[in-house]
JSON list of C-alpha atoms in Angstrom, two decimals:
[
{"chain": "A", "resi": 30, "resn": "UNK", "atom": "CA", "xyz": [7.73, 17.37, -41.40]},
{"chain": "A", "resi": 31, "resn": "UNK", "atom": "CA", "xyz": [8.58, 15.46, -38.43]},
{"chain": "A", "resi": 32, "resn": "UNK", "atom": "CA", "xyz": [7.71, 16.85, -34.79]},
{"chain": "A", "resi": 33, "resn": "UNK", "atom": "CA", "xyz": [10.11, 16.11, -31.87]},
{"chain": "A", "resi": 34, "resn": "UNK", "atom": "CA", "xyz": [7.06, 14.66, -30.18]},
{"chain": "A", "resi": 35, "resn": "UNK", "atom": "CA", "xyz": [6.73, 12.32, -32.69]},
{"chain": "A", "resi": 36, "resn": "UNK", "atom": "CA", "xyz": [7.16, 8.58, -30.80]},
{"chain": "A", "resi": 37, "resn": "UNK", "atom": "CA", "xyz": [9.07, 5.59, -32.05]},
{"chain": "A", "resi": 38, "resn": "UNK", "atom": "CA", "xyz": [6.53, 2.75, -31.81]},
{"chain": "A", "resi": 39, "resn": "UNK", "atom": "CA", "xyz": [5.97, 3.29, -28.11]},
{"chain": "A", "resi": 40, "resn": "UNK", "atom": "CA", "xyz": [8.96, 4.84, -26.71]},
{"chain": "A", "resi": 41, "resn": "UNK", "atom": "CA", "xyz": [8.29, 8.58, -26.96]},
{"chain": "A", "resi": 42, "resn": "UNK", "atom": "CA", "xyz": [11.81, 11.23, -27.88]},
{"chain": "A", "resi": 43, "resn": "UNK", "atom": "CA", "xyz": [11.69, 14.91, -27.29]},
{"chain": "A", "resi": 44, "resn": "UNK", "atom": "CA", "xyz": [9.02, 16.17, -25.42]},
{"chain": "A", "resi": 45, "resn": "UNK", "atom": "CA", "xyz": [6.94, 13.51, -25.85]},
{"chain": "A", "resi": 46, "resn": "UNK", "atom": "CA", "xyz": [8.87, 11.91, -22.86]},
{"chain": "A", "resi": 47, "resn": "UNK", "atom": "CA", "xyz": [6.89, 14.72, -20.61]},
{"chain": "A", "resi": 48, "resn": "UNK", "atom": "CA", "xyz": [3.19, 13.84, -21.35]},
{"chain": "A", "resi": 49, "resn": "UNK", "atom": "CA", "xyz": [3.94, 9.62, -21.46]},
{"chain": "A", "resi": 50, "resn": "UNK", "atom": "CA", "xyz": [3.55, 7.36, -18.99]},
{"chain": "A", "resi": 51, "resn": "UNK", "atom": "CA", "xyz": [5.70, 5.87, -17.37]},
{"chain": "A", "resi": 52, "resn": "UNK", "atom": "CA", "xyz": [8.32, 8.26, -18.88]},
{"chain": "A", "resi": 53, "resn": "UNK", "atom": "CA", "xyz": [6.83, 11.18, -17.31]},
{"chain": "A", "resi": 54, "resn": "UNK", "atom": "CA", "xyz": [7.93, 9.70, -13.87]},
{"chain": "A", "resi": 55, "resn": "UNK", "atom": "CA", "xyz": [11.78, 10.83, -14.94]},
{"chain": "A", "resi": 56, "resn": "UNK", "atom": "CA", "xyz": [11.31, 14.06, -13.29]},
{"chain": "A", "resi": 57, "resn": "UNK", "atom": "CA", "xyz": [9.79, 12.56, -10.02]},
{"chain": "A", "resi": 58, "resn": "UNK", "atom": "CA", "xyz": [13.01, 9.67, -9.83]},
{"chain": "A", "resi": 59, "resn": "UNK", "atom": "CA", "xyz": [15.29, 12.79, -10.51]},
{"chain": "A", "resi": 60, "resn": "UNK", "atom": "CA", "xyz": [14.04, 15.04, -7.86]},
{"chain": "A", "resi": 61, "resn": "UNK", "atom": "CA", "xyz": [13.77, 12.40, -5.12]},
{"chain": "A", "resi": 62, "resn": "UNK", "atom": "CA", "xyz": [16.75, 10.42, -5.77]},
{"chain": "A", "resi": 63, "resn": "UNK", "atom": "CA", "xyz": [18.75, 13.95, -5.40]},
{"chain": "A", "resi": 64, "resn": "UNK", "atom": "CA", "xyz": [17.01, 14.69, -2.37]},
{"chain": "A", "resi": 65, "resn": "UNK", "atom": "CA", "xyz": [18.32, 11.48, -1.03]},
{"chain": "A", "resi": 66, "resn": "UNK", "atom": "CA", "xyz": [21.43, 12.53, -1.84]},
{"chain": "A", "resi": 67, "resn": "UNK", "atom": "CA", "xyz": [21.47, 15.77, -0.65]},
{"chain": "A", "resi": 68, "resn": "UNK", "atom": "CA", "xyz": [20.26, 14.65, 2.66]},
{"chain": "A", "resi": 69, "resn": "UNK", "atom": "CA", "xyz": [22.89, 11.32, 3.15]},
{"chain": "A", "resi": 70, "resn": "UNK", "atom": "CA", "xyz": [25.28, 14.02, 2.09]},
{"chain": "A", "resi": 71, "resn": "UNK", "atom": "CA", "xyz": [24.13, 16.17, 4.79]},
{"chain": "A", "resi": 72, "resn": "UNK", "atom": "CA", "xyz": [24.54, 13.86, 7.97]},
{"chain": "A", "resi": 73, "resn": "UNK", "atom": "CA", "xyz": [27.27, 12.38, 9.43]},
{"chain": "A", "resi": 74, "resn": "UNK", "atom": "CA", "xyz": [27.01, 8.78, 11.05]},
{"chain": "A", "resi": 75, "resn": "UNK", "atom": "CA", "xyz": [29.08, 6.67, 12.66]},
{"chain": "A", "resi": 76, "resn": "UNK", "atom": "CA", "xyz": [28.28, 3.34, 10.63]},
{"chain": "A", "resi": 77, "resn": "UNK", "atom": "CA", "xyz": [29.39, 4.86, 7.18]},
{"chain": "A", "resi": 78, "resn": "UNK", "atom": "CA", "xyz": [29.40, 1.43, 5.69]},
{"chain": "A", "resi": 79, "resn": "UNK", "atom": "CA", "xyz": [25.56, 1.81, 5.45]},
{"chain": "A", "resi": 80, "resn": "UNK", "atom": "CA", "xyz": [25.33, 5.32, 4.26]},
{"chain": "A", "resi": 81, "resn": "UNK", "atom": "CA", "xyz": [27.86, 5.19, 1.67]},
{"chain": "A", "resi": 82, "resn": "UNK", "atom": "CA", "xyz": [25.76, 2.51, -0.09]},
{"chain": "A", "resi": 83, "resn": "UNK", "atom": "CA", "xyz": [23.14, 4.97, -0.17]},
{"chain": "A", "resi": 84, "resn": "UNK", "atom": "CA", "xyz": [25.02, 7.27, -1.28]},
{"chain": "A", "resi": 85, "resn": "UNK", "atom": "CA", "xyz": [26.35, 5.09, -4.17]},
{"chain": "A", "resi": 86, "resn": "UNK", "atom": "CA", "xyz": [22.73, 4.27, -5.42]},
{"chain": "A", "resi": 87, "resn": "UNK", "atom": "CA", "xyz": [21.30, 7.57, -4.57]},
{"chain": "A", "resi": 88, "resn": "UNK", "atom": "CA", "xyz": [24.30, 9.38, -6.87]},
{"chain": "A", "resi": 89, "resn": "UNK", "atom": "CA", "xyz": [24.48, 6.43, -9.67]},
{"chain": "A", "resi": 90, "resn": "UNK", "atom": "CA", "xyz": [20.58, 6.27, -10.37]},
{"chain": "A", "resi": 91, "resn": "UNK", "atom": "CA", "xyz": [20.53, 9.66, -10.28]},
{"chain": "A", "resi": 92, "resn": "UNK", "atom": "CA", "xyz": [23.35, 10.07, -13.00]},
{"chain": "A", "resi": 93, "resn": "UNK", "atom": "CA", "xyz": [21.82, 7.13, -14.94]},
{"chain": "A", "resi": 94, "resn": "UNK", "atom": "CA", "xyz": [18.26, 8.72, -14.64]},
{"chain": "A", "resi": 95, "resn": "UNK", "atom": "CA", "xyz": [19.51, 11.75, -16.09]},
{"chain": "A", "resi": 96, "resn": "UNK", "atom": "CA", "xyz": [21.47, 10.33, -18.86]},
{"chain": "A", "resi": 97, "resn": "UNK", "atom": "CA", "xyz": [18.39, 8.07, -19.74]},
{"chain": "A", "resi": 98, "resn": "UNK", "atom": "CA", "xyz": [16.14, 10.72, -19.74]},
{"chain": "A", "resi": 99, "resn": "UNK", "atom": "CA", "xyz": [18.30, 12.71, -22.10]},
{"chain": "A", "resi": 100, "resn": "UNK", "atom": "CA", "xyz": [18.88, 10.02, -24.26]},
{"chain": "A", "resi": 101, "resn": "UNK", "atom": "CA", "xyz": [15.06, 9.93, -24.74]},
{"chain": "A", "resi": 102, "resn": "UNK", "atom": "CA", "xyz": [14.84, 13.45, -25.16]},
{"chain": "A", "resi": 103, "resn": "UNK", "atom": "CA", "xyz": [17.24, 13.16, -27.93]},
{"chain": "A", "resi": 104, "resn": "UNK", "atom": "CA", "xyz": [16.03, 10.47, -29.83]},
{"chain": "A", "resi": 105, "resn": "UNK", "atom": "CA", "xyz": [18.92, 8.27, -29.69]},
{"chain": "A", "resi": 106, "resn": "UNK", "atom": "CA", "xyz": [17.05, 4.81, -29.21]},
{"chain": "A", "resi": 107, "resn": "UNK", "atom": "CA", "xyz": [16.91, 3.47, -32.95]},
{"chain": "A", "resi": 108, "resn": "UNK", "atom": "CA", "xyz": [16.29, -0.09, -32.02]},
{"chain": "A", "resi": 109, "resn": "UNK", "atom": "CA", "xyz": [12.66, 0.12, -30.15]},
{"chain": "A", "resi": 110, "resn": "UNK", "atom": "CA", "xyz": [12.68, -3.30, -28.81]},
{"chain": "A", "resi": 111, "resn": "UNK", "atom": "CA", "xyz": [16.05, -3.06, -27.11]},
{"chain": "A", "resi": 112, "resn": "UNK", "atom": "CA", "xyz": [15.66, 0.28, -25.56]},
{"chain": "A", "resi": 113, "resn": "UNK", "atom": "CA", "xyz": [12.22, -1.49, -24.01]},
{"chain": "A", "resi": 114, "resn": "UNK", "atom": "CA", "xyz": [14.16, -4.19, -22.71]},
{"chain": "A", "resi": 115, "resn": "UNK", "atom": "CA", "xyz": [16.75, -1.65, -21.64]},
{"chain": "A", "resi": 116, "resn": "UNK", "atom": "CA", "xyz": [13.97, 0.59, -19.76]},
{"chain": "A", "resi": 117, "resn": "UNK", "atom": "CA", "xyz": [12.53, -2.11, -17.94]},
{"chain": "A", "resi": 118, "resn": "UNK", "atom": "CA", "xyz": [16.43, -3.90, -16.99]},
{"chain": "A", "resi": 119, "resn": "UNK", "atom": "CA", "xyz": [17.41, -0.61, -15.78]},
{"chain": "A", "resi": 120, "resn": "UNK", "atom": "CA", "xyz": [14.33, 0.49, -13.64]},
{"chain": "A", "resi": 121, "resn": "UNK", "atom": "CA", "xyz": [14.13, -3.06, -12.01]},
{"chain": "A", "resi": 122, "resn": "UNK", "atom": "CA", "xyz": [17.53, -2.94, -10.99]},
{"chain": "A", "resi": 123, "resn": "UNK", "atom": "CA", "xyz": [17.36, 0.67, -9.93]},
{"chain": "A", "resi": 124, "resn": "UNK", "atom": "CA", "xyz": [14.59, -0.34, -7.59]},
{"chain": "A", "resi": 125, "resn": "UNK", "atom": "CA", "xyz": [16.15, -3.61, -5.95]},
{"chain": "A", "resi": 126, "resn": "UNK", "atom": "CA", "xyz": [19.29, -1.15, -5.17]},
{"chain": "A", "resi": 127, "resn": "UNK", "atom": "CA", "xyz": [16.73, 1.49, -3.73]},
{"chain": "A", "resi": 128, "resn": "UNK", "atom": "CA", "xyz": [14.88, -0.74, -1.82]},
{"chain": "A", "resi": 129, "resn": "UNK", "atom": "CA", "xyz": [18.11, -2.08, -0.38]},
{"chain": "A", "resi": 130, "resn": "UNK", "atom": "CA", "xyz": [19.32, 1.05, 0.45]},
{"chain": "A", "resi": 131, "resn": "UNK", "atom": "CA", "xyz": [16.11, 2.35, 1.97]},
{"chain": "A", "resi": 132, "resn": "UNK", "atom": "CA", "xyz": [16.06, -0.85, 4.53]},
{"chain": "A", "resi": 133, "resn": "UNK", "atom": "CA", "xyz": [19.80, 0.33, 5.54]},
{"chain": "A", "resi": 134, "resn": "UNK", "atom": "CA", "xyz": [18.89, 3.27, 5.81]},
{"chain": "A", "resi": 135, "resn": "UNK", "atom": "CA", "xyz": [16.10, 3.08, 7.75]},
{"chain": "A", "resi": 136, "resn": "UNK", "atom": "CA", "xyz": [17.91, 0.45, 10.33]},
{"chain": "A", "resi": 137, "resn": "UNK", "atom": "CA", "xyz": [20.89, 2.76, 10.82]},
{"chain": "A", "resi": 138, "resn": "UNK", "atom": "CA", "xyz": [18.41, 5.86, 11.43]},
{"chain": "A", "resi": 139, "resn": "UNK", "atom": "CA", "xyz": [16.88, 3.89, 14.14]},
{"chain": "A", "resi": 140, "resn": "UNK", "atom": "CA", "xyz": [19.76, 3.29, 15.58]},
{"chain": "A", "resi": 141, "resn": "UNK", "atom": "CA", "xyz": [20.37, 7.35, 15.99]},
{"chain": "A", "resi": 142, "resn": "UNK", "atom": "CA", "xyz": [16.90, 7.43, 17.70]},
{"chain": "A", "resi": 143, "resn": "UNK", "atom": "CA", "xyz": [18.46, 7.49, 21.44]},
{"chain": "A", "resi": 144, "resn": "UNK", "atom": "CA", "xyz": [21.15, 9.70, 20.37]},
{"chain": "A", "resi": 145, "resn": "UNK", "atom": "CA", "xyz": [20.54, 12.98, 22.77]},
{"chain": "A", "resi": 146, "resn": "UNK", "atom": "CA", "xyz": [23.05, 15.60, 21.19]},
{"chain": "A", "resi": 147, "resn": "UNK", "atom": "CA", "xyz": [21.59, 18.22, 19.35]},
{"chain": "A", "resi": 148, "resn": "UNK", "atom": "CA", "xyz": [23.62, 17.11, 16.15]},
{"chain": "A", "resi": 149, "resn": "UNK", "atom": "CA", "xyz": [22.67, 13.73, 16.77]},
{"chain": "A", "resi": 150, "resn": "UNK", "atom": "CA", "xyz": [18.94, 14.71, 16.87]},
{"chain": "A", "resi": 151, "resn": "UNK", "atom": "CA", "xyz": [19.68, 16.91, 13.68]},
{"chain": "A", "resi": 152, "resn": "UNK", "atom": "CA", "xyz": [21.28, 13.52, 12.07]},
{"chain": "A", "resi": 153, "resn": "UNK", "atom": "CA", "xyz": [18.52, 11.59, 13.27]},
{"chain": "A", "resi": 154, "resn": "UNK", "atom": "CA", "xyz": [15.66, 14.38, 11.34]},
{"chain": "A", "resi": 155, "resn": "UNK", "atom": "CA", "xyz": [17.58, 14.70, 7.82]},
{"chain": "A", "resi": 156, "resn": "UNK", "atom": "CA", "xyz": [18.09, 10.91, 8.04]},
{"chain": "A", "resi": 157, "resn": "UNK", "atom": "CA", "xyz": [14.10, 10.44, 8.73]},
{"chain": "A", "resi": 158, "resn": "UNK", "atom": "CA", "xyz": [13.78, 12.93, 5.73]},
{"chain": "A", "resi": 159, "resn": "UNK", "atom": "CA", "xyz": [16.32, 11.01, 3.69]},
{"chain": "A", "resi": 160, "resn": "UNK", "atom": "CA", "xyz": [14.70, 7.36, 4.44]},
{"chain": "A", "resi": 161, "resn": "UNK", "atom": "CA", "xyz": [10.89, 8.94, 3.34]},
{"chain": "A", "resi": 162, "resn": "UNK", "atom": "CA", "xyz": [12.36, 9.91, 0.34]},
{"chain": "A", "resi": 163, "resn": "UNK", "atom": "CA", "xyz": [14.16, 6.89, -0.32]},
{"chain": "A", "resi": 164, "resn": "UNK", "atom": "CA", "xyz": [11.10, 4.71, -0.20]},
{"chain": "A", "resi": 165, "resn": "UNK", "atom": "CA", "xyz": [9.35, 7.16, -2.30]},
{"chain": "A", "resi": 166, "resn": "UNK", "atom": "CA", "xyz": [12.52, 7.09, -4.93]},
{"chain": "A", "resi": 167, "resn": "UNK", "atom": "CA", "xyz": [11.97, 3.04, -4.65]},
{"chain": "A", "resi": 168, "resn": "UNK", "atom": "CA", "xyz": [8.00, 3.02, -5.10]},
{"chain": "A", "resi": 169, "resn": "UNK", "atom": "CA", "xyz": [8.52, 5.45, -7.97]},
{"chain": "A", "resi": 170, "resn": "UNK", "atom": "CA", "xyz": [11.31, 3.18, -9.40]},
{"chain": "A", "resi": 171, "resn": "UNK", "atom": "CA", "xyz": [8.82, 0.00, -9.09]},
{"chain": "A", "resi": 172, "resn": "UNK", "atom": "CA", "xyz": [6.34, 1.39, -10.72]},
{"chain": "A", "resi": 173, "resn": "UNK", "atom": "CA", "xyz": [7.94, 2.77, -13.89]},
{"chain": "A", "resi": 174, "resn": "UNK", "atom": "CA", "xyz": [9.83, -0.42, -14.18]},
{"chain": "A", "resi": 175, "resn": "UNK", "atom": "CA", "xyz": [6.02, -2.77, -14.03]},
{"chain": "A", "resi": 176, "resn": "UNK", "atom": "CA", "xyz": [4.79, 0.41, -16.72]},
{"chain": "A", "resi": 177, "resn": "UNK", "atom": "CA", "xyz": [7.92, -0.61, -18.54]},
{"chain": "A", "resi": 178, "resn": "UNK", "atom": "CA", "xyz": [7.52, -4.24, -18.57]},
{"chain": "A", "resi": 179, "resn": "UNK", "atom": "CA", "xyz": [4.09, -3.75, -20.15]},
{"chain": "A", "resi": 180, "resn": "UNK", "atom": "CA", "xyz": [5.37, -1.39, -22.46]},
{"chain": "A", "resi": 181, "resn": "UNK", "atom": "CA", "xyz": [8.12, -4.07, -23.33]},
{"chain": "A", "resi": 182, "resn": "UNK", "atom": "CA", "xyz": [5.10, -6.95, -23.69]},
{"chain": "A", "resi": 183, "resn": "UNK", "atom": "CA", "xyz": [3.88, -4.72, -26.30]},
{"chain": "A", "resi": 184, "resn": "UNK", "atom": "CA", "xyz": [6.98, -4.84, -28.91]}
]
């Protein structure tokens, strides 16, 4: 009888994807990356051109995260090699766009610095908030997609 723990060469499905590494960092991407979000959502700044970026990789490695970890979950990568190749493509990417957002972000929060309003100093906290979690959304990003890349040497 099969368990839904049971892995597929190295790429774990069901709840397998909890206890492997570097699947296991899912849940870490997920709740940062939506912090980020949540955060750039909260704030309003003048230069939007920089915040909607973030915005668009905060929200679109989110909803890819979440699809990718359910996809796991479900067992519905057949083809082990190509999902590795996948998991690695995907994670690399998703950290270049992180890391390009964080470096926006963080030059358009210290822009806000010598902003004196008290909704300019509430912009200014959320966005110092927002970039902390960003580069913690990129690190965690980086290092699932090196995990990944030596998972994908493996096949």
């Amino acid at each position: 009888m099969a368990s839904n723990t049971a892995t597929m060469g190295n790429l774990p499905s069901g709840v397998g994807i909890c206890t492997t590494i570097p699947d296991i960092l899912y849940v870490p991407e997920l709740i940062f990356g939506g912090l980020v979000w949540i955060l750039v959502a909260c704030t309003l700044v003048v230069p939007q051109n920089p915040q909607g970026w973030v915005m668009f990789v905060s929200v679109f490695c989110f909803l890819l995260t979440f699809i990718w970890l359910v996809l796991f979950a479900c067992g519905g990568h057949h083809n082990k090699g190509s999902w590795a190749t996948a998991d690695f493509a995907y994670h690399g990417i998703a950290a270049f766009f992180y890391l390009s957002a964080s470096v926006a972000l963080a030059k358009v929060t210290l822009e806000m610095k010598n902003d004196t309003t008290a909704s300019g100093q509430q912009n200014y906290k959320l966005d110092i908030a927002a970039v902390v979690f960003s580069y913690v959304a990129t690190l965690l990003y980086f290092v699932h997609a090196i995990l990944s890349a030596i998972r994908w040497k493996s096949f």
